[in-house]
Coordinates of C-alpha atoms in Angstrom, one line a residue:
X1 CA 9.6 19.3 -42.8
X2 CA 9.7 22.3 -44.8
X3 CA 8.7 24.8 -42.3
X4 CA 9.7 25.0 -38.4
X5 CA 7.4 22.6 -36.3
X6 CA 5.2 24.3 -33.6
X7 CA 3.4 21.4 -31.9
X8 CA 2.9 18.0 -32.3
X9 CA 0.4 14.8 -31.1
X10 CA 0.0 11.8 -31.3
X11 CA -3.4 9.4 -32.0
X12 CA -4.7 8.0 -29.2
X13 CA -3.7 4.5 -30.4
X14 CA 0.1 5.8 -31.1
X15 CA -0.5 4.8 -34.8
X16 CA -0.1 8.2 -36.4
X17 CA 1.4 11.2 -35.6
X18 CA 0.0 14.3 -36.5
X19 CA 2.5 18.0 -36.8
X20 CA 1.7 21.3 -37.4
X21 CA 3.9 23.7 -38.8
X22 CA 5.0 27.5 -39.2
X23 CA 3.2 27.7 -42.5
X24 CA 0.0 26.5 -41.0
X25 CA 0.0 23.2 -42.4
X26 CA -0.3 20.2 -40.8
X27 CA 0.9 17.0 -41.3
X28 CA 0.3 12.9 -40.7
X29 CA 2.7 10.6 -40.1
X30 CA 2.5 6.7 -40.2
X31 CA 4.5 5.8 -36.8
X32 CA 5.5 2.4 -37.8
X33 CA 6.4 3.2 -41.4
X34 CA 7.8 6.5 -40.7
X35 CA 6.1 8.1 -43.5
X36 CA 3.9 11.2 -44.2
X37 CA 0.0 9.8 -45.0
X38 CA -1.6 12.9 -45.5
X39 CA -1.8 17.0 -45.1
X40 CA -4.0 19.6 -44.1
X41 CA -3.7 23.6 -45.6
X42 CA -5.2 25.3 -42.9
X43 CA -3.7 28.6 -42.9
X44 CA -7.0 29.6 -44.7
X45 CA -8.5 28.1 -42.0
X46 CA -7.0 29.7 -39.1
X47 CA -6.6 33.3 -40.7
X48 CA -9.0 35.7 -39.4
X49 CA -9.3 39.1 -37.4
X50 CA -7.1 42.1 -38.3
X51 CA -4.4 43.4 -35.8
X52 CA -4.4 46.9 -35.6
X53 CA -0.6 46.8 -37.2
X54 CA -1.6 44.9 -40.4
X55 CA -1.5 46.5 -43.8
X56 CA -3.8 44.2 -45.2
X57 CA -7.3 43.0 -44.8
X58 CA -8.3 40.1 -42.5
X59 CA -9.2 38.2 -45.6
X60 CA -6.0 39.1 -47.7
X61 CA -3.6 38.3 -44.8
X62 CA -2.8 34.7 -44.1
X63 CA 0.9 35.5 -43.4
X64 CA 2.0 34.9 -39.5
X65 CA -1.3 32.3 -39.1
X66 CA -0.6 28.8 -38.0
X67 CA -1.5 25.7 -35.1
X68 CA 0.2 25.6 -32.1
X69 CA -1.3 23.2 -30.4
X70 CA -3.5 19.5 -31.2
X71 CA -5.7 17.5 -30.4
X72 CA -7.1 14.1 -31.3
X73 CA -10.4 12.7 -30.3
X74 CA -10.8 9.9 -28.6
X75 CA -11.7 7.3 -31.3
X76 CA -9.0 9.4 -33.2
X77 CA -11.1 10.4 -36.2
X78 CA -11.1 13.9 -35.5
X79 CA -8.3 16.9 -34.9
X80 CA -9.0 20.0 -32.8
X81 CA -6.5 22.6 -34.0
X82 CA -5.6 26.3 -32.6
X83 CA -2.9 29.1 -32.4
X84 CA -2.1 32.6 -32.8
X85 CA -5.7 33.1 -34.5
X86 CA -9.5 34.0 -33.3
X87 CA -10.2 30.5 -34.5
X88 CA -10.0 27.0 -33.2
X89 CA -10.8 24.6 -36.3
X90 CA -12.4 20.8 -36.0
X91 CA -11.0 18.5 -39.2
X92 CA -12.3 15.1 -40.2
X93 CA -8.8 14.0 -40.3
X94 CA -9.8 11.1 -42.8
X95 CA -11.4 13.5 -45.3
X96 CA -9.2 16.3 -44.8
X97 CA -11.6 18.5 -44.2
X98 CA -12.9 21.7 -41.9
X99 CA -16.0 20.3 -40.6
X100 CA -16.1 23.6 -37.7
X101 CA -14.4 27.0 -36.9
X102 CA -15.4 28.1 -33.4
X103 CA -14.9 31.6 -32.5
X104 CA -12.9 32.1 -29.5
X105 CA -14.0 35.5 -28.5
X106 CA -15.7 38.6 -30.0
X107 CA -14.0 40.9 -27.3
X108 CA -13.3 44.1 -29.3
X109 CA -10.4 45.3 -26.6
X110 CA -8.2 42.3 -27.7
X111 CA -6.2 43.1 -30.8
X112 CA -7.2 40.7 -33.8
X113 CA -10.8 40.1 -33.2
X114 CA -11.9 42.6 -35.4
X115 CA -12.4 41.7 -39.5
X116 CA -12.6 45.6 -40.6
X117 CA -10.8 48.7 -38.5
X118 CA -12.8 51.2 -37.5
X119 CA -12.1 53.9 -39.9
X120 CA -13.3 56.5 -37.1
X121 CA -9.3 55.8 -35.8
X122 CA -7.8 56.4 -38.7
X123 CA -6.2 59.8 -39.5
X124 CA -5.6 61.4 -42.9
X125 CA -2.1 59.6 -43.5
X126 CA -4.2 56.4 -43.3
X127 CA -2.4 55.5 -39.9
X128 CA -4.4 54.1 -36.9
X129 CA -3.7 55.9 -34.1
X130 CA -3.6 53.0 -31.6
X131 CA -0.4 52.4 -32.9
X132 CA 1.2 55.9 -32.5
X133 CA 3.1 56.4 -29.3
X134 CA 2.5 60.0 -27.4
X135 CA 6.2 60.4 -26.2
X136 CA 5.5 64.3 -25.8
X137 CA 7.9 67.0 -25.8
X138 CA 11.2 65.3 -23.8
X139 CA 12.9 68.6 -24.4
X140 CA 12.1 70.3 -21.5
X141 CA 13.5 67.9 -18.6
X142 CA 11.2 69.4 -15.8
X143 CA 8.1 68.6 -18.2
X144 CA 9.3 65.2 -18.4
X145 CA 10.4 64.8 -14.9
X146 CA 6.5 66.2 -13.9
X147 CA 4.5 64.0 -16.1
X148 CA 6.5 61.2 -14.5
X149 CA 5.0 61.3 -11.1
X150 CA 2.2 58.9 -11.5
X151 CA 4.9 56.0 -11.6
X152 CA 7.6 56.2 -9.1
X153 CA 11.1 55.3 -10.7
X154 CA 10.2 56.7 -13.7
X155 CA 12.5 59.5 -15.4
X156 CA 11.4 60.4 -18.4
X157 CA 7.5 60.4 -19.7
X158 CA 5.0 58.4 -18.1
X159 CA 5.1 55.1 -19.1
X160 CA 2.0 54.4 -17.2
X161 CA -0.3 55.5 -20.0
X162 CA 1.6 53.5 -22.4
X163 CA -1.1 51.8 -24.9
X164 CA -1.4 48.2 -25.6
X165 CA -3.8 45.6 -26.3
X166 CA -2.9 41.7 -25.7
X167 CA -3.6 39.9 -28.8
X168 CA -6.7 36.8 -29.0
X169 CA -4.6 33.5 -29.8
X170 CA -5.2 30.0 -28.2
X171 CA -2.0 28.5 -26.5
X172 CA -3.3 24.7 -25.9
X173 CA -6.7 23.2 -26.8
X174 CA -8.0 19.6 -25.9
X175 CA -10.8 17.4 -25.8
X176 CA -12.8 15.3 -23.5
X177 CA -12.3 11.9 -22.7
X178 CA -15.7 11.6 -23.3
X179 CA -16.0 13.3 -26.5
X180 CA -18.5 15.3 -25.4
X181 CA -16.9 18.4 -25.5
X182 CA -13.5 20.5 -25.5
X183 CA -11.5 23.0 -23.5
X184 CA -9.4 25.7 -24.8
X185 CA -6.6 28.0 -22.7
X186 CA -7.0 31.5 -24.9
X187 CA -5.9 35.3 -24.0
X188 CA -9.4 35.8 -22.3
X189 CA -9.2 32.2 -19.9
X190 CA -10.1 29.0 -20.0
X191 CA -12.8 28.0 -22.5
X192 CA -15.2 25.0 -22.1
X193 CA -17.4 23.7 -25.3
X194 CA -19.7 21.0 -25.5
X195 CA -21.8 19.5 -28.0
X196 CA -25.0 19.0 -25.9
X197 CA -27.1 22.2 -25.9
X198 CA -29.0 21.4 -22.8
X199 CA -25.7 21.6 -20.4
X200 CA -24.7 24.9 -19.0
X201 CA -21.1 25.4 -17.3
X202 CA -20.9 24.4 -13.5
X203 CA -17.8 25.9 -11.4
X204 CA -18.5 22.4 -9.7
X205 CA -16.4 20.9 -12.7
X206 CA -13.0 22.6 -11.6
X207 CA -13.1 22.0 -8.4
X208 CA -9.8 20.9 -6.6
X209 CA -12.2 18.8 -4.0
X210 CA -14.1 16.9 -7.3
X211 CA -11.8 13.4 -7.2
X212 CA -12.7 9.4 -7.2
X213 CA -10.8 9.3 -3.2
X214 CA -13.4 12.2 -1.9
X215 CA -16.2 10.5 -4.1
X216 CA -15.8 7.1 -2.2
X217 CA -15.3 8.6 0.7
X218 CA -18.5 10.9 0.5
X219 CA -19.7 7.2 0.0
X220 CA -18.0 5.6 3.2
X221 CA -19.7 8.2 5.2
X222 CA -22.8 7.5 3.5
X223 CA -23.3 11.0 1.7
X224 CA -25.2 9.2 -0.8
X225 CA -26.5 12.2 -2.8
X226 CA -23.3 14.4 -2.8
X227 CA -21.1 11.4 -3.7
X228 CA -23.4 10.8 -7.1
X229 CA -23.7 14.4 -7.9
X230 CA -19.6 14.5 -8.1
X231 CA -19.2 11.1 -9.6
X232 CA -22.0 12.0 -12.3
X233 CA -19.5 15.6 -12.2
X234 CA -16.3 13.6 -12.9
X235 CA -18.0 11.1 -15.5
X236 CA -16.7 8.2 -14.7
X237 CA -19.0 5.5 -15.6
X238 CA -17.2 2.8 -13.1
X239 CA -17.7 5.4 -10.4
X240 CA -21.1 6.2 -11.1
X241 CA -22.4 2.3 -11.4
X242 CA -20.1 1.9 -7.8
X243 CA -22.1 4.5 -6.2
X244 CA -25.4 4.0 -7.7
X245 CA -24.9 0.4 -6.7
X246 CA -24.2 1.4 -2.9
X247 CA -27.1 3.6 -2.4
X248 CA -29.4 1.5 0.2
X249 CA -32.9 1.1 -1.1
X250 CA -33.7 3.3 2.3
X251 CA -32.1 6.2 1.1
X252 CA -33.4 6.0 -2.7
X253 CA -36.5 7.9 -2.3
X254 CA -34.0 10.7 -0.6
X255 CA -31.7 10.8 -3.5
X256 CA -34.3 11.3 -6.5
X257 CA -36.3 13.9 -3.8
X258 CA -32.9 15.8 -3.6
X259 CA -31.4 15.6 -7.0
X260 CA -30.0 19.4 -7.7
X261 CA -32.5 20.4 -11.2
X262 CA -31.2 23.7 -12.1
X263 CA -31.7 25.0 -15.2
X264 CA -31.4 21.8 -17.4
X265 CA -31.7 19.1 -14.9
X266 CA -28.4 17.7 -15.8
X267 CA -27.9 15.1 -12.7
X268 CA -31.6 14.3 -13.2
X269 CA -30.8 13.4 -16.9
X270 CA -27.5 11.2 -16.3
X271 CA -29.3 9.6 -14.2
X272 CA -32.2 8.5 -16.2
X273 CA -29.8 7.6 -18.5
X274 CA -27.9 5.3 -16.4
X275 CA -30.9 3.7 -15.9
X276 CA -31.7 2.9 -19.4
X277 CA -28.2 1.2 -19.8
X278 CA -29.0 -0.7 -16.5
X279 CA -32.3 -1.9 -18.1
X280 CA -30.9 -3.5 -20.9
X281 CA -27.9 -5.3 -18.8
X282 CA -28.4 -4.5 -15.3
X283 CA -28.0 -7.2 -12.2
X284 CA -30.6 -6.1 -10.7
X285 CA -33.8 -5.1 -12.6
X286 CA -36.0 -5.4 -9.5
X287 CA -34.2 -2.0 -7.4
X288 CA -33.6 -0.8 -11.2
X289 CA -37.4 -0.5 -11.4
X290 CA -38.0 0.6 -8.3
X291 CA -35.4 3.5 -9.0
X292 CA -37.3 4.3 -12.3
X293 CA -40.6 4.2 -10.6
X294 CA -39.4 7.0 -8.0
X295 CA -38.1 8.9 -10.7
X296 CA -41.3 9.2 -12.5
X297 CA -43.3 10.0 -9.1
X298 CA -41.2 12.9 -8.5
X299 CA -40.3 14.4 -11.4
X300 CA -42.8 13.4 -13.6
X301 CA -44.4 16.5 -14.4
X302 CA -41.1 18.0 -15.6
X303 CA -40.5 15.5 -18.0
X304 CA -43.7 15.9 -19.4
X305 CA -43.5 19.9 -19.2
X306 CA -40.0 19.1 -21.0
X307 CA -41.4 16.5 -23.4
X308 CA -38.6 17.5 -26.7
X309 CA -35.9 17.3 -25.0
X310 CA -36.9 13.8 -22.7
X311 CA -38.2 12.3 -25.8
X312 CA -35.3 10.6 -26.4
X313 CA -34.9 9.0 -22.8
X314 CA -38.5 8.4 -22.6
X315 CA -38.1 6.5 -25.7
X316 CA -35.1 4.4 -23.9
X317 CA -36.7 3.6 -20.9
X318 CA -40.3 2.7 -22.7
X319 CA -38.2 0.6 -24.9
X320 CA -36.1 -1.1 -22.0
X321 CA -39.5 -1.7 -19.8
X322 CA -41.1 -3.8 -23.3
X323 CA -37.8 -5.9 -23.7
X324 CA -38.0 -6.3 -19.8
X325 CA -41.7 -7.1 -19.5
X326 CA -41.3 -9.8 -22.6
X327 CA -38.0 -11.5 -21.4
X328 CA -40.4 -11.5 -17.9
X329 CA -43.2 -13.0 -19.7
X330 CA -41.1 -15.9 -21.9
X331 CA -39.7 -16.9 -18.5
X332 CA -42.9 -17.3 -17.0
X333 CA -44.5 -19.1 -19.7
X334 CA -41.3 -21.5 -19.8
X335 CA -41.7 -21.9 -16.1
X336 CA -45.5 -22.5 -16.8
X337 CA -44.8 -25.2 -18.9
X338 CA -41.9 -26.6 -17.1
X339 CA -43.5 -26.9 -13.7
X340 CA -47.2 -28.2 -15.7
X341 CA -44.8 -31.0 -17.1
X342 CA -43.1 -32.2 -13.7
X343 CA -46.7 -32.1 -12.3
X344 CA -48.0 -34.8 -15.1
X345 CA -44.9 -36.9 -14.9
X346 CA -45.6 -36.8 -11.4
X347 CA -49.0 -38.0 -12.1
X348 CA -48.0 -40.6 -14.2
X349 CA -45.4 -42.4 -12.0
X350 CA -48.0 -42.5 -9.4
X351 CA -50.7 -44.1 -11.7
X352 CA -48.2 -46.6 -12.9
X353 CA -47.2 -47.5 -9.6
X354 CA -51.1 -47.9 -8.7
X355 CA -51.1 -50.5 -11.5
X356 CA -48.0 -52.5 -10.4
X357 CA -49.8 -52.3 -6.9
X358 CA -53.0 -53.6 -8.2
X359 CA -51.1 -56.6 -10.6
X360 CA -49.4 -57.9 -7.6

């Protein structure tokens, strides 16, 4: 490597290794051949934001930008890249190419978020005076020793009013098992993007008491409707299907009643969409249907108030209901015929015995 390495990941499949460096490039690295496959300049990327100690515009400045921490999708065909920067950066890693730079924060009292310094801050030497330090006059010791007061231990100015303004930088980013979305640690918290515009953030998700042993055991104590809420919460499709397959036909009508809508409907919408994959491969279509016919009983007049955004789920389950009703109707017609041609064999051994009665 030509520059000191600052983080490094590997491909979900161990295959490739990708490594991002001081210089803000990063690098691929076959695994079993041991040799670079490809790079990515993305100082250009990452720079952005002026610190209030840089002589040189946000656009002008790359120097100091790089990754310090990856991330590889789950299929591995994408990186999520960020560092000391305002940016986090989405490459197609095949292509080489930014496909997304998401803005971390906007936050004007972090240092680096701004592209242009307020020339209001700015005296006539051209200095910003958020980076001048008022030591005042230390000459006089009692002066000193006075100002000193609002901090005990303090001797000699008060270095309670010290300025200073943390600086916007991501530390570790990551995605989703899913895919659906990523996380970010930055200077302002932890921040949660996803690429479904209908889903708004639910403390619920971090929740220390959100695992698979309280979900099945919200389920042993037959909590039907809090133990799908949190395995829909901890998407886990296994989980879901277990629970959804252990709710008594009794407690159904309960469940869909109950369903927490919110804003977006979000558990109402998983599970719609759980039945649409159940339609097409389910066990059993008949409590299948008779989940999808509560559904529409109850919430029906939302999805129809909502009709853009269902239209796609509507679509699925009118689609699943036509392949049901036809694979239905070519197994009754087979039956039909089946049970029509035992009947006339039937009725033709009998007549043939009649005539070997009748001969003898």
């Amino acid at each position: 490597m030509n520059s000191d390495v600052l983080a490094v990941s590997y491909r979900p499949d161990g295959r490739e290794l990708a490594v991002a460096t001081l210089d803000g490039q990063i690098s691929f690295f076959d695994v079993a051949l041991g040799r670079q496959t490809g790079i990515i300049e993305g100082r250009r990327d990452i720079s952005g934001g002026r610190s209030i100690y840089d002589g040189l515009t946000a656009k002008n400045n790359a120097g100091g930008k790089s990754f310090n921490s990856l991330s590889y999708s789950g299929d591995g065909t994408l990186l999520l890249a960020g560092g000391n920067s305002k940016y986090v950066c989405l490459y197609d890693i095949q292509e080489a190419t930014l496909l997304k730079r998401f803005v971390i924060s906007e936050n004007l009292s972090l240092d680096g978020t701004e592209e242009l310094l307020d020339s209001r801050k700015v005296n006539s030497a051209g200095i910003n005076i958020d980076t001048l330090e008022d030591h005042g006059d230390d000459s006089d010791k009692e002066e000193s020793l006075a100002n000193a007061n609002t901090l005990p231990g303090v001797m000699g100015g008060d270095m309670s009013k010290r300025r200073w303004k943390p600086t916007i930088r991501t530390s570790c980013v990551r995605f989703a098992p899913d895919g659906r979305g990523w996380a970010g640690a930055s200077t302002e918290g932890l921040l949660l993007y996803t690429n479904e515009d209908n889903i708004t953030f639910d403390p619920f998700d971090l929740s220390l008491d959100l695992t698979p042993q309280n979900v099945l055991k919200s389920l042993t104590n037959k909590e039907y409707l809090k133990a799908l809420c949190m395995a829909i919460r901890l998407n886990e499709e296994e989980l879901i299907v277990r629970v959804f397959e252990n709710i008594p036909q009794d407690d159904m009508k309960f469940v869909v009643a109950h369903l927490p809508l919110g804003e977006n409907a979000y558990y109402l919408r998983r599970l719609v969409e759980l039945l649409v994959k159940r339609l097409e491969k389910g066990p059993n279509l008949e409590g299948d249907l008779r989940w999808i016919i509560e559904v529409l009983e109850r919430h029906g007049k939302l999805i129809r108030s909502n009709g853009n955004e269902w239209a796609g789920l509507v679509r699925g389950l009118t689609r699943g209901m036509t392949d049901v009703q036809t694979t239905i109707s070519t197994i009754c017609d087979q039956n039909a015929n089946t049970l029509q041609y035992l009947i006339d064999q039937s009725r033709v051994k009998e007549n043939h015995q009649e005539g070997m009665d009748i001969a003898a």
